[in-house]
């Protein structure tokens, strides 16, 4: 028996995260003494706000270092209720909430609790790299729907309707989007909701993790608020990672129908139990404390976005639309495909472009095909302005020498 034959069949056919693989490569090169500017990591570069850190230290000093309830501290669950009520106009109860070890666990719990063999999950592409892998790890079938630049990288009602089959169990919507920064408007969500109302077997997962990172006074909307008739079929996921610069604290949360929350809690109880007690106290401080950090960080990201898009669009062979949210640009590099870099690397794919950029200019990005749509490169502008400007200049120089 080979090693692969001893693995779970779903795990064996799965792929490691492309973003983490690149981050590991960057760490390896830096350890070798190379100067690398990373535009591949999807996390804010700001420190976690001081009042949140202080709450975590106070939790330790007060002895809050033991197990919590599987579904999370009651106080945190009630703070989540208040967040959804104030930010999104959703009237929910604390029993309809769940606290997990990061937003990723929320999504995995939901899929694992509901998917059976051959169940299908509709995933608009470009997508966050983990969506299809999670689906297939849970025994389901990811059905990716290409949503190109002409639709703003967003799913349309016609595309959704064409993708639905009797086996469709979920659809995953992410707004603002990783990797494109696209934001679904209220009208666009309503149009998708009108399609989904006709298919009562379909559950909707709304990944709102970048909710507070929207620019140009664009309104944030979430499906459960826009189409109340679908509320009993929607799981709305969020967390503190992106908005409050708390990626390493690993706290995600969600609200959804009580039957689904109960199933997810049952699964989590046999998998990891509750999230870190200290991190939960920190998340409580984030949700109940001052919000000035949300404004200042959003302003910083908006300025970085403008800088990056302006510089990328001056690079020969690149084109980048203005993202509406998150902290990513999704640059079209099709004009570079089929050419050769200054070091002699033939650029057959967007992955070749990303590899050549890293090896020749010391700038790491993620190839768009890892997100289900190429030839693009995803560039994260979650670094300081000076480093960002330097990285963009290196990208421009790289493009100038491609022949």
Short mmCIF file of C-alpha atoms in Angstrom, two decimals:
data_model
loop_
_atom_site.label_atom_id
_atom_site.label_comp_id
_atom_site.label_asym_id
_atom_site.label_seq_id
_atom_site.Cartn_x
_atom_site.Cartn_y
_atom_site.Cartn_z
CA UNK A 1 0.00 0.00 0.00
CA UNK A 2 1.38 3.39 -1.01
CA UNK A 3 1.44 6.38 1.31
CA UNK A 4 -1.35 8.07 -0.65
CA UNK A 5 -3.54 4.97 -0.37
CA UNK A 6 -3.40 5.31 3.41
CA UNK A 7 -4.85 8.83 3.34
CA UNK A 8 -8.45 9.92 3.46
CA UNK A 9 -9.51 10.02 -0.19
CA UNK A 10 -10.74 13.60 0.04
CA UNK A 11 -7.55 14.80 1.68
CA UNK A 12 -5.39 12.90 -0.80
CA UNK A 13 -6.92 14.71 -3.77
CA UNK A 14 -6.76 18.10 -2.07
CA UNK A 15 -4.20 20.82 -2.65
CA UNK A 16 -2.28 22.86 -0.07
CA UNK A 17 -3.14 26.55 0.23
CA UNK A 18 -1.39 28.48 -2.54
CA UNK A 19 -1.10 31.59 -0.38
CA UNK A 20 0.49 29.76 2.52
CA UNK A 21 2.83 27.93 0.16
CA UNK A 22 4.07 31.28 -1.16
CA UNK A 23 4.32 32.72 2.35
CA UNK A 24 6.47 29.72 3.33
CA UNK A 25 8.70 30.33 0.31
CA UNK A 26 9.09 33.99 1.28
CA UNK A 27 10.03 33.01 4.85
CA UNK A 28 12.60 30.56 3.47
CA UNK A 29 14.20 33.19 1.22
CA UNK A 30 14.29 35.74 4.03
CA UNK A 31 15.96 33.17 6.30
CA UNK A 32 18.64 32.84 3.60
CA UNK A 33 19.28 36.58 3.87
CA UNK A 34 17.41 37.69 0.76
CA UNK A 35 15.54 41.00 0.81
CA UNK A 36 11.94 40.16 -0.10
CA UNK A 37 8.95 42.50 -0.18
CA UNK A 38 5.86 40.40 0.44
CA UNK A 39 2.67 41.40 -1.29
CA UNK A 40 1.18 37.94 -0.83
CA UNK A 41 -0.01 37.87 2.79
CA UNK A 42 -3.66 38.66 3.44
CA UNK A 43 -3.31 40.36 6.80
CA UNK A 44 -3.09 43.96 8.00
CA UNK A 45 0.37 45.19 8.95
CA UNK A 46 -0.97 47.33 11.79
CA UNK A 47 -0.51 46.21 15.41
CA UNK A 48 -3.62 45.04 17.24
CA UNK A 49 -5.12 48.08 19.03
CA UNK A 50 -3.76 48.58 22.54
CA UNK A 51 -7.09 48.33 24.37
CA UNK A 52 -7.63 44.89 22.85
CA UNK A 53 -4.20 43.67 23.93
CA UNK A 54 -4.81 45.11 27.39
CA UNK A 55 -8.06 43.15 27.66
CA UNK A 56 -6.21 39.93 26.81
CA UNK A 57 -3.56 40.59 29.46
CA UNK A 58 -6.25 41.42 32.00
CA UNK A 59 -8.01 38.14 31.16
CA UNK A 60 -4.80 36.26 31.97
CA UNK A 61 -4.29 38.18 35.21
CA UNK A 62 -7.89 37.50 36.24
CA UNK A 63 -7.50 33.77 35.65
CA UNK A 64 -9.69 33.48 32.54
CA UNK A 65 -7.42 30.75 31.20
CA UNK A 66 -9.71 27.73 31.30
CA UNK A 67 -12.09 26.09 28.87
CA UNK A 68 -15.07 28.09 27.73
CA UNK A 69 -18.37 26.81 26.41
CA UNK A 70 -17.94 25.16 23.02
CA UNK A 71 -20.01 27.86 21.31
CA UNK A 72 -18.14 30.67 23.05
CA UNK A 73 -18.46 32.97 26.02
CA UNK A 74 -22.02 34.16 26.55
CA UNK A 75 -20.79 37.77 26.82
CA UNK A 76 -19.00 37.50 23.47
CA UNK A 77 -21.99 35.88 21.80
CA UNK A 78 -24.16 38.72 23.03
CA UNK A 79 -21.61 41.23 21.71
CA UNK A 80 -21.83 39.47 18.33
CA UNK A 81 -25.61 39.86 18.46
CA UNK A 82 -25.20 43.57 19.12
CA UNK A 83 -22.68 43.88 16.27
CA UNK A 84 -25.09 42.29 13.77
CA UNK A 85 -27.95 44.43 15.04
CA UNK A 86 -26.05 47.73 14.87
CA UNK A 87 -23.96 47.14 11.74
CA UNK A 88 -26.32 45.05 9.65
CA UNK A 89 -29.85 45.55 10.96
CA UNK A 90 -30.23 41.86 11.82
CA UNK A 91 -32.39 41.04 14.84
CA UNK A 92 -30.90 37.79 16.14
CA UNK A 93 -30.51 35.98 19.45
CA UNK A 94 -27.31 34.82 21.11
CA UNK A 95 -28.43 31.19 20.64
CA UNK A 96 -28.11 31.76 16.88
CA UNK A 97 -24.42 32.61 17.16
CA UNK A 98 -21.22 30.58 17.29
CA UNK A 99 -17.64 31.56 18.13
CA UNK A 100 -14.93 29.54 16.37
CA UNK A 101 -11.16 29.36 15.95
CA UNK A 102 -11.06 31.86 13.11
CA UNK A 103 -13.45 32.48 10.25
CA UNK A 104 -12.05 29.49 8.41
CA UNK A 105 -13.39 27.11 11.07
CA UNK A 106 -16.83 28.69 10.81
CA UNK A 107 -16.94 27.91 7.10
CA UNK A 108 -15.52 24.41 7.49
CA UNK A 109 -17.95 23.61 10.33
CA UNK A 110 -20.91 24.66 8.20
CA UNK A 111 -19.85 22.58 5.21
CA UNK A 112 -18.85 19.53 7.25
CA UNK A 113 -22.13 19.61 9.15
CA UNK A 114 -24.30 19.65 6.03
CA UNK A 115 -22.57 18.16 2.98
CA UNK A 116 -23.00 14.58 1.83
CA UNK A 117 -21.38 12.83 -1.11
CA UNK A 118 -22.12 14.54 -4.44
CA UNK A 119 -23.72 17.61 -2.88
CA UNK A 120 -22.68 20.66 -4.91
CA UNK A 121 -21.51 24.05 -3.73
CA UNK A 122 -21.57 27.02 -6.11
CA UNK A 123 -18.44 29.16 -5.79
CA UNK A 124 -18.03 32.30 -7.92
CA UNK A 125 -14.51 32.59 -9.35
CA UNK A 126 -12.21 34.30 -8.55
CA UNK A 127 -12.59 32.82 -5.07
CA UNK A 128 -10.65 32.58 -1.85
CA UNK A 129 -8.36 29.59 -2.34
CA UNK A 130 -9.79 27.56 0.57
CA UNK A 131 -13.44 27.46 -0.53
CA UNK A 132 -13.24 24.63 -3.11
CA UNK A 133 -10.73 22.69 -1.02
CA UNK A 134 -13.00 22.79 2.03
CA UNK A 135 -15.94 21.63 -0.05
CA UNK A 136 -14.16 18.60 -1.45
CA UNK A 137 -12.61 17.76 1.94
CA UNK A 138 -16.17 17.52 3.26
CA UNK A 139 -17.19 15.17 0.44
CA UNK A 140 -18.95 17.76 -1.68
CA UNK A 141 -18.37 18.91 -5.22
CA UNK A 142 -17.25 22.51 -5.82
CA UNK A 143 -18.97 24.07 -8.83
CA UNK A 144 -16.95 27.12 -9.81
CA UNK A 145 -18.56 29.80 -11.92
CA UNK A 146 -16.21 32.12 -13.81
CA UNK A 147 -17.10 35.76 -13.15
CA UNK A 148 -14.84 37.86 -15.34
CA UNK A 149 -13.82 41.47 -15.47
CA UNK A 150 -16.86 42.34 -17.59
CA UNK A 151 -19.16 41.68 -14.60
CA UNK A 152 -16.82 43.29 -12.10
CA UNK A 153 -15.72 39.81 -11.00
CA UNK A 154 -19.21 39.30 -9.52
CA UNK A 155 -21.82 36.58 -9.95
CA UNK A 156 -24.87 37.57 -11.99
CA UNK A 157 -28.39 36.11 -11.67
CA UNK A 158 -28.12 34.42 -15.07
CA UNK A 159 -24.82 32.77 -14.18
CA UNK A 160 -26.24 31.64 -10.84
CA UNK A 161 -29.40 30.24 -12.39
CA UNK A 162 -27.39 28.28 -14.94
CA UNK A 163 -25.18 26.73 -12.25
CA UNK A 164 -27.98 25.43 -10.04
CA UNK A 165 -28.82 21.72 -10.20
CA UNK A 166 -30.96 19.43 -8.01
CA UNK A 167 -27.73 18.58 -6.13
CA UNK A 168 -26.88 22.20 -5.23
CA UNK A 169 -26.65 22.50 -1.43
CA UNK A 170 -24.78 25.79 -0.85
CA UNK A 171 -23.66 28.95 -2.54
CA UNK A 172 -20.74 30.95 -1.10
CA UNK A 173 -20.67 34.72 -1.52
CA UNK A 174 -17.72 36.85 -0.39
CA UNK A 175 -18.09 40.64 -0.32
CA UNK A 176 -15.79 42.54 -0.27
CA UNK A 177 -13.95 39.84 -2.16
CA UNK A 178 -10.63 38.17 -1.73
CA UNK A 179 -8.90 38.34 -4.24
CA UNK A 180 -10.54 41.13 -6.27
CA UNK A 181 -11.89 43.63 -3.74
CA UNK A 182 -15.26 43.53 -5.53
CA UNK A 183 -18.31 44.56 -3.47
CA UNK A 184 -21.87 43.38 -4.14
CA UNK A 185 -24.40 46.20 -4.02
CA UNK A 186 -27.77 45.90 -2.33
CA UNK A 187 -29.47 45.62 -5.73
CA UNK A 188 -27.05 42.93 -6.90
CA UNK A 189 -27.67 40.85 -3.78
CA UNK A 190 -31.42 41.30 -4.15
CA UNK A 191 -31.24 40.01 -7.74
CA UNK A 192 -29.30 36.94 -6.65
CA UNK A 193 -31.76 36.45 -3.79
CA UNK A 194 -34.67 36.43 -6.21
CA UNK A 195 -33.08 33.43 -7.94
CA UNK A 196 -32.34 31.62 -4.67
CA UNK A 197 -35.88 32.05 -3.36
CA UNK A 198 -37.01 29.66 -6.09
CA UNK A 199 -34.64 26.93 -4.82
CA UNK A 200 -35.46 26.17 -1.16
CA UNK A 201 -32.85 23.40 -0.90
CA UNK A 202 -29.96 25.86 -1.24
CA UNK A 203 -28.18 27.34 1.77
CA UNK A 204 -26.28 30.63 1.48
CA UNK A 205 -22.92 31.30 3.14
CA UNK A 206 -22.19 35.03 3.30
CA UNK A 207 -18.51 35.62 4.05
CA UNK A 208 -18.39 39.21 5.31
CA UNK A 209 -14.90 39.14 6.85
CA UNK A 210 -13.83 42.34 5.00
CA UNK A 211 -17.02 44.23 5.88
CA UNK A 212 -15.25 47.22 7.44
CA UNK A 213 -12.76 47.61 4.59
CA UNK A 214 -14.87 49.35 1.94
CA UNK A 215 -13.80 52.57 0.24
CA UNK A 216 -15.27 55.62 -1.48
CA UNK A 217 -18.35 55.71 0.78
CA UNK A 218 -19.70 52.56 -0.84
CA UNK A 219 -22.45 50.97 1.25
CA UNK A 220 -21.91 47.51 2.70
CA UNK A 221 -24.83 45.10 2.30
CA UNK A 222 -25.28 41.51 3.42
CA UNK A 223 -27.75 39.00 2.02
CA UNK A 224 -29.63 38.28 5.26
CA UNK A 225 -30.53 41.97 5.62
CA UNK A 226 -31.28 42.53 1.93
CA UNK A 227 -33.51 39.45 1.45
CA UNK A 228 -35.18 38.66 4.82
CA UNK A 229 -37.19 35.87 3.19
CA UNK A 230 -33.94 33.87 2.97
CA UNK A 231 -32.90 34.42 6.60
CA UNK A 232 -33.61 30.84 7.68
CA UNK A 233 -31.18 29.60 4.98
CA UNK A 234 -28.31 32.05 5.46
CA UNK A 235 -25.16 31.66 7.54
CA UNK A 236 -23.45 35.04 7.91
CA UNK A 237 -19.76 34.75 8.83
CA UNK A 238 -17.50 37.49 10.13
CA UNK A 239 -14.63 37.92 12.58
CA UNK A 240 -12.07 40.24 14.11
CA UNK A 241 -9.07 39.21 12.00
CA UNK A 242 -9.10 41.78 9.21
CA UNK A 243 -10.96 44.75 10.69
CA UNK A 244 -9.09 44.86 14.00
CA UNK A 245 -5.74 43.46 12.81
CA UNK A 246 -6.18 40.30 14.88
CA UNK A 247 -5.28 37.55 12.40
CA UNK A 248 -3.21 35.59 14.91
CA UNK A 249 -5.84 35.72 17.65
CA UNK A 250 -8.00 33.27 15.66
CA UNK A 251 -11.54 34.37 16.41
CA UNK A 252 -14.34 34.07 13.89
CA UNK A 253 -18.06 34.22 14.52
CA UNK A 254 -21.33 33.69 12.72
CA UNK A 255 -25.08 33.93 12.95
CA UNK A 256 -27.52 31.55 11.33
CA UNK A 257 -30.58 29.32 11.77
CA UNK A 258 -30.54 27.59 15.12
CA UNK A 259 -30.62 24.08 13.66
CA UNK A 260 -27.42 24.79 11.71
CA UNK A 261 -25.68 26.52 14.63
CA UNK A 262 -26.50 23.52 16.85
CA UNK A 263 -25.03 21.12 14.31
CA UNK A 264 -21.89 23.24 13.96
CA UNK A 265 -21.52 23.44 17.75
CA UNK A 266 -21.85 19.64 17.96
CA UNK A 267 -19.09 19.23 15.40
CA UNK A 268 -16.83 21.82 17.02
CA UNK A 269 -17.31 20.13 20.39
CA UNK A 270 -15.74 16.95 19.04
CA UNK A 271 -13.10 18.76 17.00
CA UNK A 272 -11.47 21.67 18.87
CA UNK A 273 -13.96 22.63 21.60
CA UNK A 274 -14.16 26.36 22.30
CA UNK A 275 -11.78 28.98 20.98
CA UNK A 276 -8.98 30.35 23.15
CA UNK A 277 -10.46 31.96 26.26
CA UNK A 278 -7.90 34.78 26.15
CA UNK A 279 -8.60 35.52 22.49
CA UNK A 280 -12.33 35.57 23.21
CA UNK A 281 -11.82 38.25 25.86
CA UNK A 282 -9.74 40.22 23.36
CA UNK A 283 -12.50 39.88 20.73
CA UNK A 284 -15.04 41.07 23.30
CA UNK A 285 -12.97 44.21 23.80
CA UNK A 286 -12.81 44.71 20.03
CA UNK A 287 -16.57 44.44 19.53
CA UNK A 288 -17.55 46.54 22.55
CA UNK A 289 -14.71 49.08 22.61
CA UNK A 290 -13.84 52.20 20.60
CA UNK A 291 -14.04 51.99 16.81
CA UNK A 292 -11.64 54.73 15.78
CA UNK A 293 -9.15 52.10 14.57
CA UNK A 294 -11.65 50.97 11.91
CA UNK A 295 -11.71 54.47 10.44
CA UNK A 296 -7.97 55.14 10.53
CA UNK A 297 -7.02 51.76 9.08
CA UNK A 298 -9.62 52.07 6.32
CA UNK A 299 -8.25 55.49 5.38
CA UNK A 300 -4.72 54.08 5.27
CA UNK A 301 -5.76 51.18 3.06
CA UNK A 302 -7.67 53.50 0.75
CA UNK A 303 -4.57 55.65 0.21
CA UNK A 304 -2.46 52.55 -0.40
CA UNK A 305 -5.01 51.26 -2.89
CA UNK A 306 -4.85 54.50 -4.86
CA UNK A 307 -1.05 54.40 -4.89
CA UNK A 308 -0.92 50.79 -6.00
CA UNK A 309 -3.51 51.02 -8.76
CA UNK A 310 -1.90 54.16 -10.18
CA UNK A 311 1.55 52.55 -10.28
CA UNK A 312 0.38 49.17 -11.56
CA UNK A 313 -1.51 50.78 -14.43
CA UNK A 314 1.71 52.52 -15.46
CA UNK A 315 3.46 49.15 -15.81
CA UNK A 316 3.76 47.77 -19.34
CA UNK A 317 1.60 44.67 -19.68
CA UNK A 318 -0.48 45.12 -16.53
CA UNK A 319 -3.99 46.44 -16.04
CA UNK A 320 -5.80 46.81 -12.74
CA UNK A 321 -9.35 48.00 -12.09
CA UNK A 322 -9.96 50.01 -8.93
CA UNK A 323 -10.96 47.59 -6.12
CA UNK A 324 -13.86 48.73 -3.96
CA UNK A 325 -12.81 46.98 -0.76
CA UNK A 326 -10.53 44.56 1.13
CA UNK A 327 -6.78 45.16 0.58
CA UNK A 328 -6.08 43.37 -2.69
CA UNK A 329 -5.71 44.36 -6.31
CA UNK A 330 -6.26 41.77 -9.03
CA UNK A 331 -4.09 42.79 -11.94
CA UNK A 332 -4.55 41.44 -15.45
CA UNK A 333 -1.16 40.20 -16.68
CA UNK A 334 -2.33 38.60 -19.94
CA UNK A 335 -0.10 40.94 -21.98
CA UNK A 336 2.96 39.35 -20.34
CA UNK A 337 1.99 35.77 -21.17
CA UNK A 338 4.05 34.20 -23.94
CA UNK A 339 6.98 36.54 -23.36
CA UNK A 340 10.34 36.10 -21.65
CA UNK A 341 11.68 37.84 -18.54
CA UNK A 342 15.06 39.59 -18.34
CA UNK A 343 16.54 36.48 -16.69
CA UNK A 344 15.30 34.27 -19.51
CA UNK A 345 12.22 32.78 -17.84
CA UNK A 346 9.46 31.99 -20.33
CA UNK A 347 6.15 33.30 -18.96
CA UNK A 348 3.64 30.68 -20.04
CA UNK A 349 1.23 31.26 -17.15
CA UNK A 350 0.41 33.77 -14.44
CA UNK A 351 2.19 31.47 -12.00
CA UNK A 352 5.33 31.91 -14.11
CA UNK A 353 4.90 35.67 -13.82
CA UNK A 354 4.61 35.45 -10.03
CA UNK A 355 7.62 33.14 -9.81
CA UNK A 356 9.78 35.37 -11.99
CA UNK A 357 8.81 38.46 -9.96
CA UNK A 358 9.90 36.73 -6.77
CA UNK A 359 13.14 35.29 -8.14
CA UNK A 360 14.25 38.30 -10.19
CA UNK A 361 12.91 41.28 -8.23
CA UNK A 362 12.31 39.92 -4.73
CA UNK A 363 8.59 40.77 -4.79
CA UNK A 364 6.09 38.09 -3.87
CA UNK A 365 2.55 38.07 -5.27
CA UNK A 366 0.04 35.25 -5.77
CA UNK A 367 -0.94 34.00 -9.21
CA UNK A 368 -4.58 34.55 -10.07
CA UNK A 369 -5.15 31.00 -11.30
CA UNK A 370 -4.81 29.86 -7.67
CA UNK A 371 -8.05 31.79 -7.13
CA UNK A 372 -9.74 30.15 -10.08
CA UNK A 373 -9.19 32.83 -12.73
CA UNK A 374 -6.11 33.66 -14.76
CA UNK A 375 -4.02 35.23 -16.09
CA UNK A 376 -4.00 37.65 -13.15
CA UNK A 377 -1.82 38.33 -10.15
CA UNK A 378 -3.20 39.17 -6.72
CA UNK A 379 -1.27 41.89 -4.95
CA UNK A 380 -1.94 42.64 -1.28
CA UNK A 381 -1.35 46.25 -0.28
CA UNK A 382 -1.26 45.51 3.46
CA UNK A 383 2.25 46.92 3.97
CA UNK A 384 3.64 50.37 4.72
CA UNK A 385 3.60 53.01 1.99
CA UNK A 386 7.36 53.14 1.43
CA UNK A 387 7.64 49.36 0.99
CA UNK A 388 4.56 49.33 -1.19
CA UNK A 389 5.90 52.06 -3.46
CA UNK A 390 9.26 50.30 -3.72
CA UNK A 391 7.58 47.00 -4.57
CA UNK A 392 5.44 48.66 -7.26
CA UNK A 393 8.53 50.26 -8.78
CA UNK A 394 10.21 46.85 -8.92
CA UNK A 395 7.13 45.42 -10.63
CA UNK A 396 7.25 48.26 -13.18
CA UNK A 397 10.95 47.57 -13.81
CA UNK A 398 10.23 43.86 -14.24
CA UNK A 399 7.52 44.55 -16.81
CA UNK A 400 9.76 46.97 -18.75
CA UNK A 401 12.33 44.22 -19.32
CA UNK A 402 9.90 41.50 -20.44
CA UNK A 403 10.32 40.85 -24.14
#
